[in-house]
Short mmCIF file of C-alpha atoms in Angstrom, two decimals:
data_model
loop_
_atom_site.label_atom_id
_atom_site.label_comp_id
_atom_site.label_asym_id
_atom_site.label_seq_id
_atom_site.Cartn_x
_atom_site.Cartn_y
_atom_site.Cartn_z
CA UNK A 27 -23.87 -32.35 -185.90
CA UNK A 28 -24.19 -36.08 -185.05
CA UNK A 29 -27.03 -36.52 -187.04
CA UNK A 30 -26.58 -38.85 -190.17
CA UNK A 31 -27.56 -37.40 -193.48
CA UNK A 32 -28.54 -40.36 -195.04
CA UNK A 33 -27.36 -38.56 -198.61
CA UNK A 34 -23.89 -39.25 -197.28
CA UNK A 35 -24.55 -42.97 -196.95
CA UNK A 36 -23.25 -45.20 -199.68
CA UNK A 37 -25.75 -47.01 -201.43
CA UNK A 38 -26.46 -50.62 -200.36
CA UNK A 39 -24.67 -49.88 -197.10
CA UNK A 40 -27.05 -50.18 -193.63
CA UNK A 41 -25.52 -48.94 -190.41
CA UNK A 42 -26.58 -50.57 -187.13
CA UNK A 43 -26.64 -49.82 -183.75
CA UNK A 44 -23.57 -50.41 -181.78
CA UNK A 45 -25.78 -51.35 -178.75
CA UNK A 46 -29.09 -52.97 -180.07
CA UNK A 47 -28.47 -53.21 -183.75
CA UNK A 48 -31.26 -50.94 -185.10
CA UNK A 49 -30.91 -48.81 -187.73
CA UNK A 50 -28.57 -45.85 -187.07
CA UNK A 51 -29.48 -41.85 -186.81
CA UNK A 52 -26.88 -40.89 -185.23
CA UNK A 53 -22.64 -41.50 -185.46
CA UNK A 54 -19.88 -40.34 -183.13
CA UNK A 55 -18.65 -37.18 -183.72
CA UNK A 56 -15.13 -37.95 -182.04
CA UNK A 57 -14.69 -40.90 -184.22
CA UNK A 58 -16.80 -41.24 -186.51
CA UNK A 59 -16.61 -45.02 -186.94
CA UNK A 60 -19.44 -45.40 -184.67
CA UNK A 61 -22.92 -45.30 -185.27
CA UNK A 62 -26.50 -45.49 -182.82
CA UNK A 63 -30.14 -45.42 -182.66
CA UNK A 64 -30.38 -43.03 -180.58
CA UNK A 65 -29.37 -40.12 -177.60
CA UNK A 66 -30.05 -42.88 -174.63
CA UNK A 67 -28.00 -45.59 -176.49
CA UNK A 68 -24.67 -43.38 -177.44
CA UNK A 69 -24.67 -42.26 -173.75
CA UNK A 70 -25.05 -45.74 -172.56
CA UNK A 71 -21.95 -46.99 -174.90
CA UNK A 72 -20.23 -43.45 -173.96
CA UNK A 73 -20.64 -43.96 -170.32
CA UNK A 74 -19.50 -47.97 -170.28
CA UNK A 75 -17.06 -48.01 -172.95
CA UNK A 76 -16.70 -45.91 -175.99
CA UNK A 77 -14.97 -42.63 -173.84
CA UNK A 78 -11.99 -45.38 -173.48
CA UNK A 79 -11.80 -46.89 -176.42
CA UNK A 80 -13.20 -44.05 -178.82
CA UNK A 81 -10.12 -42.73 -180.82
CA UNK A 82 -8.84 -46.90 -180.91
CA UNK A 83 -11.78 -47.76 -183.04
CA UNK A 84 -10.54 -45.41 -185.90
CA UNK A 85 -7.64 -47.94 -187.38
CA UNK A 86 -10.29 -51.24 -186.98
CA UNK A 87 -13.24 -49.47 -188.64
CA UNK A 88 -11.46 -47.95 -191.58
CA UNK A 89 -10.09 -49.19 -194.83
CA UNK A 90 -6.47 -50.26 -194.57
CA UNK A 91 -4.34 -47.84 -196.49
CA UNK A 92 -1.80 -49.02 -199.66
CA UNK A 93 1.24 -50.82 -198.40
CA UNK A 94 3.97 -50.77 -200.99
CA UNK A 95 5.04 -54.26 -200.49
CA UNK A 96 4.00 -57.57 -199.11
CA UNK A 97 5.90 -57.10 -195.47
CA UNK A 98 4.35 -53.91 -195.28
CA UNK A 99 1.27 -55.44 -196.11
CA UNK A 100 1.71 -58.46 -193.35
CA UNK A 101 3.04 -56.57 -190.49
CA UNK A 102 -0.43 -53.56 -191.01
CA UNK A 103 -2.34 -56.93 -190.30
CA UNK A 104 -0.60 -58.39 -187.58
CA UNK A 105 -0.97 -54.71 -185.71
CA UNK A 106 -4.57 -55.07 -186.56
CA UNK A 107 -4.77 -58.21 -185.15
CA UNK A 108 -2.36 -57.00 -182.07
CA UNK A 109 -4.83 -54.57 -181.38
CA UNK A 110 -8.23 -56.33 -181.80
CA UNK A 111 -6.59 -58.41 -179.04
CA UNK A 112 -5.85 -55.66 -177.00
CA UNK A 113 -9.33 -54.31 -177.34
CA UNK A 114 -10.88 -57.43 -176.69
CA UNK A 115 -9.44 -58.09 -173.00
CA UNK A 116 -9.80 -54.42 -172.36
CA UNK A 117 -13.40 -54.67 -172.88
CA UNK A 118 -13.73 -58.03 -171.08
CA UNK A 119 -12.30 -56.56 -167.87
CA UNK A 120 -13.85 -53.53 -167.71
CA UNK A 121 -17.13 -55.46 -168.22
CA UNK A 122 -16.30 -58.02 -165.63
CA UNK A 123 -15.45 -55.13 -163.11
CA UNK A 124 -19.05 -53.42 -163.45
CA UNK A 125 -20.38 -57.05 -162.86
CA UNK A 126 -18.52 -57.22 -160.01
CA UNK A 127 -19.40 -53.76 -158.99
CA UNK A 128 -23.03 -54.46 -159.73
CA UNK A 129 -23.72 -52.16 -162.66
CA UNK A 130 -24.84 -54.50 -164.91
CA UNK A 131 -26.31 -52.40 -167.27
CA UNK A 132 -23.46 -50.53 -167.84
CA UNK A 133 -21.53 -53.89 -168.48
CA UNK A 134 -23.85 -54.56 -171.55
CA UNK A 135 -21.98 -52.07 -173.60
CA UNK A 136 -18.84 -53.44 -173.14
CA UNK A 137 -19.34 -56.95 -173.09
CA UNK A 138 -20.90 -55.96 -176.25
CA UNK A 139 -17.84 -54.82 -177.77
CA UNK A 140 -15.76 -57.59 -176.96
CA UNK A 141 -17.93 -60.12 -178.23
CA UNK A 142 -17.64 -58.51 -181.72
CA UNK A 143 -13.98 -58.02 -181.71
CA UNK A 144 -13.80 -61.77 -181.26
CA UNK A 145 -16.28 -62.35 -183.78
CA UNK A 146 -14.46 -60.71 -185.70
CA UNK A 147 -10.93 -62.03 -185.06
CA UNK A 148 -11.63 -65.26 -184.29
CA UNK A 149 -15.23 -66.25 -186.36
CA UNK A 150 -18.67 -67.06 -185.47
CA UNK A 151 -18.27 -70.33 -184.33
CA UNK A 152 -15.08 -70.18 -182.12
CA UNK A 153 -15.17 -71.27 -178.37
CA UNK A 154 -13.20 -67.57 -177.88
CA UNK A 155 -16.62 -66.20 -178.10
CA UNK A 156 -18.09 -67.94 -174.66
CA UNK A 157 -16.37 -65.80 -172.31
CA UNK A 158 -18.41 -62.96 -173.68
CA UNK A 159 -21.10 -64.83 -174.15
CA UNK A 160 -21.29 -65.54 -170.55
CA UNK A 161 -20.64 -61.81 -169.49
CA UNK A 162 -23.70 -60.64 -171.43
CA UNK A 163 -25.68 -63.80 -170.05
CA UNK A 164 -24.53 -62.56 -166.16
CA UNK A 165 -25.85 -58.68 -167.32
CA UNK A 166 -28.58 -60.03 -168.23
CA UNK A 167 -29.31 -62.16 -165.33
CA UNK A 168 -28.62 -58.91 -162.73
CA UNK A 169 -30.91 -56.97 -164.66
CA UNK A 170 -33.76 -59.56 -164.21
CA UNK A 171 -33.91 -60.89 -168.02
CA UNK A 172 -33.52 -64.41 -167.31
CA UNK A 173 -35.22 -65.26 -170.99
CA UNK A 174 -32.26 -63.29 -172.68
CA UNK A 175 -29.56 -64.91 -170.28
CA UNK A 176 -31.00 -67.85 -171.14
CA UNK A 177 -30.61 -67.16 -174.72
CA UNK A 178 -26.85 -66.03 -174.65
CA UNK A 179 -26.08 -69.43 -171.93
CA UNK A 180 -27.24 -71.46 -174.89
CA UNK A 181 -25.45 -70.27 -177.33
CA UNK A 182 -22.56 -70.39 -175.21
CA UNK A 183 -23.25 -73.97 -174.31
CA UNK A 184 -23.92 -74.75 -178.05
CA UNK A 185 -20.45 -73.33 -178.88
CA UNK A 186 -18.60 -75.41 -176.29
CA UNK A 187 -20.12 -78.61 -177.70
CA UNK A 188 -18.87 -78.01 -181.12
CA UNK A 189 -15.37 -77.24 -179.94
CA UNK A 190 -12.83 -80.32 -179.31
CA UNK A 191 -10.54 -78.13 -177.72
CA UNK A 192 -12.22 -75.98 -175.13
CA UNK A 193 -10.31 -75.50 -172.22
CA UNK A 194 -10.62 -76.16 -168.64
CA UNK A 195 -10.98 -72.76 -167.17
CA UNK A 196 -13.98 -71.54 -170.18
CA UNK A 197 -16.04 -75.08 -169.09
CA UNK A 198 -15.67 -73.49 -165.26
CA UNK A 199 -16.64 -70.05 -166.48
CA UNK A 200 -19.98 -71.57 -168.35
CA UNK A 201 -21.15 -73.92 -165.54
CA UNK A 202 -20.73 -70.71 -162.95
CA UNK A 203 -23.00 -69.30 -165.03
CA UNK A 204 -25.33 -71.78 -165.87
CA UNK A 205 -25.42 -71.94 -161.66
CA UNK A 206 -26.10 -68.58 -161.27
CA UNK A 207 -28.80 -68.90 -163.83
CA UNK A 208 -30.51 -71.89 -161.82
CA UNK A 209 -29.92 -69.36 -158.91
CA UNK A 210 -32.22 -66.60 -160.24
CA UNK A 211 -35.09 -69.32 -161.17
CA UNK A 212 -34.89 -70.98 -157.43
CA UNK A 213 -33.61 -74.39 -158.87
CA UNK A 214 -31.19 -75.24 -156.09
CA UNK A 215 -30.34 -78.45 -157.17
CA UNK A 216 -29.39 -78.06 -160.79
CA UNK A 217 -27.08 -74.52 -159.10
CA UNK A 218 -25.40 -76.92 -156.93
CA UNK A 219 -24.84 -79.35 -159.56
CA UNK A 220 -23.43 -76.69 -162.21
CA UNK A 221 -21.50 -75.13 -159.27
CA UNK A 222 -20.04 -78.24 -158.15
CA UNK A 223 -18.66 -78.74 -162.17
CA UNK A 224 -17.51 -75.11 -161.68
CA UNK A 225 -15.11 -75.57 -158.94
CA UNK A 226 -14.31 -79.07 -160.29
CA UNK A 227 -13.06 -77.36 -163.65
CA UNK A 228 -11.32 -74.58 -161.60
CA UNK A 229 -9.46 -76.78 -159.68
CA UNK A 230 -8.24 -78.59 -163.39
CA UNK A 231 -7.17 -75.42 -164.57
CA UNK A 232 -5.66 -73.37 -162.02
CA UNK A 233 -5.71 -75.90 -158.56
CA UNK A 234 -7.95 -76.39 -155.49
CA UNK A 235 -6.36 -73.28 -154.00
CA UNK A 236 -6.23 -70.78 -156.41
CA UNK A 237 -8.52 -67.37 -156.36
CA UNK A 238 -10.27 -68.27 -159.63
CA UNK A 239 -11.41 -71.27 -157.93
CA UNK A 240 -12.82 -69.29 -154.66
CA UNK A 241 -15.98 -68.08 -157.17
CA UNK A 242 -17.58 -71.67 -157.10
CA UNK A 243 -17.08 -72.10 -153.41
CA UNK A 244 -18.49 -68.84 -152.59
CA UNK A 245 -21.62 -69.07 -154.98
CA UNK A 246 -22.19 -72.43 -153.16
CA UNK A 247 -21.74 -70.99 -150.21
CA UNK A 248 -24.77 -68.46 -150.54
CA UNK A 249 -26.98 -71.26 -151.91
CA UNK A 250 -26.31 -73.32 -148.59
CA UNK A 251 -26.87 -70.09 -146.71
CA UNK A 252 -30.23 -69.42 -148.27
CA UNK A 253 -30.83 -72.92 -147.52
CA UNK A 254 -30.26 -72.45 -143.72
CA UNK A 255 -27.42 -75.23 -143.90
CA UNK A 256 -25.52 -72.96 -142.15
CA UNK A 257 -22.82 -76.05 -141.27
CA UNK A 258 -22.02 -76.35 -144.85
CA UNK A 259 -22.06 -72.42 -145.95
CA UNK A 260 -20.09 -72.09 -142.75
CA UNK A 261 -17.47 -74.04 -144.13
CA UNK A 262 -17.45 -72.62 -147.68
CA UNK A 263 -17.24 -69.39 -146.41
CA UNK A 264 -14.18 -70.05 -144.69
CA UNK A 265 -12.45 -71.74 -147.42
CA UNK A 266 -13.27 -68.70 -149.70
CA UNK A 267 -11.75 -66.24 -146.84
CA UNK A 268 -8.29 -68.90 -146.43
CA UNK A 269 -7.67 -68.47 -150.23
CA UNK A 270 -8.03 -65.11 -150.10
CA UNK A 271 -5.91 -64.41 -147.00
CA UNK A 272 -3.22 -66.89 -148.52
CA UNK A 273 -2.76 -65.18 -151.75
CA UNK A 274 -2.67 -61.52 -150.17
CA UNK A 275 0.03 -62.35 -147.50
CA UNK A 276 1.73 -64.21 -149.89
CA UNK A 277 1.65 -60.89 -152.74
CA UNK A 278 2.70 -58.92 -149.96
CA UNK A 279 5.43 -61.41 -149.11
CA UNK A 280 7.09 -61.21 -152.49
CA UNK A 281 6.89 -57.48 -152.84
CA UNK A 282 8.72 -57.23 -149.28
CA UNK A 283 11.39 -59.18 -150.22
CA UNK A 284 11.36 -57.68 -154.05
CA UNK A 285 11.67 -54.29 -152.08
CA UNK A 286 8.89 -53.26 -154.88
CA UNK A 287 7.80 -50.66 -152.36
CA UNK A 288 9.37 -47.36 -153.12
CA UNK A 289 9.84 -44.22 -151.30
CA UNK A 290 9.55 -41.17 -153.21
CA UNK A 291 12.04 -37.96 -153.19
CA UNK A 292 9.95 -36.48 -150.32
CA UNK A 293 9.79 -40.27 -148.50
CA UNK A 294 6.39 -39.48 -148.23
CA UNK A 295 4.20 -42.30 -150.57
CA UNK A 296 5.30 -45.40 -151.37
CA UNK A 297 3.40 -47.95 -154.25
CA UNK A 298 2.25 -51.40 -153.89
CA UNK A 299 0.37 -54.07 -156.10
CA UNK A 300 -2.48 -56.72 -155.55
CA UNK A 301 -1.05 -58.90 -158.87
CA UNK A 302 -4.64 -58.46 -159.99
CA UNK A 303 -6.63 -56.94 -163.02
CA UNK A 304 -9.19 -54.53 -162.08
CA UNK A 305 -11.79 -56.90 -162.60
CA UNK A 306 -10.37 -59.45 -160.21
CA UNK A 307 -9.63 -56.62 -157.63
CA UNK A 308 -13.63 -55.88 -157.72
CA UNK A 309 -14.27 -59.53 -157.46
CA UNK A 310 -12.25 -59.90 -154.12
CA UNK A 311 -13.82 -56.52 -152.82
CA UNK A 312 -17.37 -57.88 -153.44
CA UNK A 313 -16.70 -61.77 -152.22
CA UNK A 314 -14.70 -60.38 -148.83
CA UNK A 315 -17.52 -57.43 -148.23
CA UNK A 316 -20.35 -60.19 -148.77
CA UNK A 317 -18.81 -63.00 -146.65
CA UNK A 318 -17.59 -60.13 -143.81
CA UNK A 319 -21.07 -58.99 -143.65
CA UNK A 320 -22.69 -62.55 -143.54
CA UNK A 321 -20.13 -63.04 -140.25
CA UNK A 322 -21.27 -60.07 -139.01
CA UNK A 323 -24.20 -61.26 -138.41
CA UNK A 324 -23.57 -63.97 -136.66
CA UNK A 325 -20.53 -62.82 -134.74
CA UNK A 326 -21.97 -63.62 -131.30
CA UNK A 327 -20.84 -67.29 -132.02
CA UNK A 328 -17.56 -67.38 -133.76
CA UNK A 329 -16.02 -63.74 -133.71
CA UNK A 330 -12.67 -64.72 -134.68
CA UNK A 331 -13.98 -65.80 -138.43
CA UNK A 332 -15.37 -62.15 -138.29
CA UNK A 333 -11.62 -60.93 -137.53
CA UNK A 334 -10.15 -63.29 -140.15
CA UNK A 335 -12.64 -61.57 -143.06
CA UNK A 336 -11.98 -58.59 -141.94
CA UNK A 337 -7.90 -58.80 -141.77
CA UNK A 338 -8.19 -60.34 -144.99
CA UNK A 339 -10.05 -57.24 -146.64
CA UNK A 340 -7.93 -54.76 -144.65
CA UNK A 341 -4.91 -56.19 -146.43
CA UNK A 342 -6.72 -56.62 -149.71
CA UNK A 343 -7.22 -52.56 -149.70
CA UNK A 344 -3.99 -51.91 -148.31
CA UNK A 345 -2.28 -53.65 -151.40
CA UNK A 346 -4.70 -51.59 -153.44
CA UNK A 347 -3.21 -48.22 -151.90
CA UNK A 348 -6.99 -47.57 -151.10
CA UNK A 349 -6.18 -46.69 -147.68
CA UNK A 350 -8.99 -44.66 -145.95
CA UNK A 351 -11.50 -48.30 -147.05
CA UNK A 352 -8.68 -50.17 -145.07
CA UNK A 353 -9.01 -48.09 -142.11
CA UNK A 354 -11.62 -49.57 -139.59
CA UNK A 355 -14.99 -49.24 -141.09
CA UNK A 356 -17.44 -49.05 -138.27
CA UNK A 357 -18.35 -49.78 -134.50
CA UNK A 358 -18.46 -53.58 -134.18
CA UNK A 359 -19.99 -55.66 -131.32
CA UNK A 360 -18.31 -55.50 -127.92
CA UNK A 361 -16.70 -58.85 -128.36
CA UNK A 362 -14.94 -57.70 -130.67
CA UNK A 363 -13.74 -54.01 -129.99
CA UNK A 364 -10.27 -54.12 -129.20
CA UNK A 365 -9.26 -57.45 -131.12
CA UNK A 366 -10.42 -56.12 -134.57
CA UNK A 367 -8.11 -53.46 -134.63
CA UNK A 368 -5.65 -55.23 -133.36
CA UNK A 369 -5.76 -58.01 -135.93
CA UNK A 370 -6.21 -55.45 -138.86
CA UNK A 371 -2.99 -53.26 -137.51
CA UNK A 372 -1.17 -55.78 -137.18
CA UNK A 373 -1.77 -57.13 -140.81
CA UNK A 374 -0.68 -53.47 -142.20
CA UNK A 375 1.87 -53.23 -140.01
CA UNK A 376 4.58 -56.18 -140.68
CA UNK A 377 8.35 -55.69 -140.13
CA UNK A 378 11.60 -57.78 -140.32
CA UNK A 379 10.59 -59.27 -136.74
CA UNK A 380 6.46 -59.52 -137.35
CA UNK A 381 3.98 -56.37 -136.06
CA UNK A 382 5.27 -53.71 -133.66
CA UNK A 383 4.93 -55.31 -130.14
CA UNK A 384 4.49 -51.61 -128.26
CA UNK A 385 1.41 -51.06 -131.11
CA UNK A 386 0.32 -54.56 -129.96
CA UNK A 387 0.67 -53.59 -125.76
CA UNK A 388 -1.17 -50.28 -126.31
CA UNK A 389 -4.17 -51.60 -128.82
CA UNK A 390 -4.40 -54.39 -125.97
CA UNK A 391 -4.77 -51.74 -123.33
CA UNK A 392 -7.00 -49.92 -124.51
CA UNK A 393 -10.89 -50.42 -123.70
CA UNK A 394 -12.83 -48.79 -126.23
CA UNK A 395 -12.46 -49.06 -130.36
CA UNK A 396 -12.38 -45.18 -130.87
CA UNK A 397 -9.10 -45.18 -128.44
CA UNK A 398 -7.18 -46.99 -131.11
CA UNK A 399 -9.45 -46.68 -134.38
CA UNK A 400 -7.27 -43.48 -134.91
CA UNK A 401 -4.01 -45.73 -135.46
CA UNK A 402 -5.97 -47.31 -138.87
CA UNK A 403 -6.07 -43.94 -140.11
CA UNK A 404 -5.08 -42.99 -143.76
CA UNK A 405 -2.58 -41.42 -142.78
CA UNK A 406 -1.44 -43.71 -139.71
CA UNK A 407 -1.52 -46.97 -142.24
CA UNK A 408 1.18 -45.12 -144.78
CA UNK A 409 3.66 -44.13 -141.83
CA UNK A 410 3.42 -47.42 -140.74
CA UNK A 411 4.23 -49.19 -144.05
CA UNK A 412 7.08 -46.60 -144.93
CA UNK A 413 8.52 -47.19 -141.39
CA UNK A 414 8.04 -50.74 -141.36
CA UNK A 415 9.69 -50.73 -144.44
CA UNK A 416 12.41 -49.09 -142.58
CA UNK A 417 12.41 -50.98 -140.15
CA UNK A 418 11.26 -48.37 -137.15
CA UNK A 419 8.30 -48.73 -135.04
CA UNK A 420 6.55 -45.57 -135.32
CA UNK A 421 5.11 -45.26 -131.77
CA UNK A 422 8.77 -45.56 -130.60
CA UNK A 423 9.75 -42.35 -132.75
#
């Protein structure tokens, strides 16, 4: 039973929603710490959160036991505390990653969740709470409530002005936000404005350069694309796919010369590693997916920025180990049948002495994608990493 007998309820004592804050009927059975409304909200938290963080919620949400001395006492708290931290950028990221995903609904939940461990951890009125603030204000804006993004923006902008020490990389976070806000109600020139102050912050925080700092340019980029300023989105767009492309070749770079790739017993897998959360990894996926498709389109006139998106992405899922989305995802135009593969082989395919120049002679030879889409294959992509990593050229075995 998950029902709650309201018998069993100490006196005085209301429990709340987790999701909406209305009085609770039913609890958790698994945990028993947790407490909802109703069938469709406990699924909702189930399916966005609570699975993963069910059994963790026990030690918050119950009374501390008797410690025996005063360093007992002091190091329960600070494992408390260790773990409301944990919690909190567990939540964060796995709400961020259904953002980036677009399941915003199912973000709710957990942005939810992190916002009260930092209420709790860090008070009401700390500038800790904006980044979840700002999560449940971009939910909010996906799901077409612009009046409650509205509402959580303000609050997050009303926090920010009370704090003397917020830092650089929150005051990009908000204005992205507020952007994407002026976005959804057509006001293009207050979103270029707050997106403008967005990539300024970035750039104070983590440099011109930096991945966190591709966001603004890109958001900029579609507002100058909706515009028809294609000039200006043009160049945007390739900024975004130049930071991208930097920071991949230079991840896979340092896990070459690490040797971080490993071959197993059997010598058949091997592991690599993006550097990024899961969060950011969606982020890339949906910024390199949007700006490939966008050059797509317009291929006819500049097919090589169509290559460059694309070798960027391959590499991006190669990293990831996701290796049947890095093989070559469809037909492209004419222009571009044999010099796609090419570029996107060659960027999975690096050795002591650059890409295998018999893979390059034969991909040039051929006249027809489906002659060499085979050699992107799952299973063609992880012999050629484990015998690059050797050193051997597999089409000379």
């Amino acid at each position: 039973m998950n029902i709650i007998c309201p018998l069993a309820v100490p006196k005085g004592r209301r429990l709340c929603c987790e999701v909406c804050e209305a009085p609770a009927e039913r609890v958790c059975t698994a945990c028993t710490v947790t407490y909802y409304c109703g069938v469709v909200h406990q699924r909702a938290d189930w399916d966005s959160i609570h699975e993963k963080i069910c059994q963790l919620l026990i030690p918050l949400r119950t009374t501390m036991p008797f410690y025996n001395s005063e360093e007992e006492r002091q190091h329960g708290q600070q494992q408390l505390r260790q773990r409301q931290k944990h919690l909190i950028e567990f939540c964060y990221t796995v709400a961020q990653k259904y953002l980036f995903e677009g399941k915003h609904e199912a973000a709710v939940p957990a942005a939810l969740h992190s916002l009260r461990f930092r209420m709790n951890l860090h008070g009401l009125s700390s500038v800790e709470l904006v980044p979840a603030y700002l999560l449940l204000a971009e939910a909010s804006l996906g799901l077409g409530q612009t009046v409650q993004a509205e509402e959580y923006l303000s609050q997050a902008q009303w926090t920010v002005l009370k704090s003397t020490e917020c830092s650089y990389a929150i005051q990009s976070l908000l204005h992205r936000n507020l952007g994407l806000l002026h976005i959804a109600k057509e006001n293009y020139e207050e979103a270029r404005y707050h997106l403008a102050n967005d990539i300024y912050f970035a750039s104070c925080a983590f440099g011109t350069e930096d991945i966190r700092t591709s966001g603004g340019y890109f958001h900029l980029a579609n507002i100058f694309y909706g515009l028809k300023k294609l000039d200006v989105a043009d160049t945007l767009y390739t900024k975004v796919s130049e930071i991208w492309s930097k920071y991949l070749n230079n991840r896979y770079q340092v896990l070459s010369e690490a040797r971080i790739q490993q071959i197993d017993l059997l010598g058949k897998r091997f592991e690599t590693d993006t550097g990024l959360d899961e969060a950011q990894e969606a982020e890339a996926i949906q910024i390199l997916t949007s700006v490939w498709n966008i050059r797509e389109s317009t291929s006819d006139t500049a097919p090589q920025k169509t290559i460059f998106v694309l070798n960027t992405l391959v590499m991006l899922y190669y990293l990831m180990m996701n290796s049947s989305k890095a093989s070559f995802p469809r037909k492209a135009p004419c222009l571009m049948e044999v010099e796609v593969p090419l570029v996107a082989f060659s960027c999975v395919l690096p050795s002591c002495t650059g890409f295998c120049p018999l893979s390059k002679a034969a991909l040039q030879k051929s006249s027809d994608v489906h002659d060499v889409s085979h050699l992107l294959s799952p299973a063609c992509i992880m012999e050629t990493a484990l015998s690059s990593s050797r050193g051997i050229c597999p089409l000379l075995a």
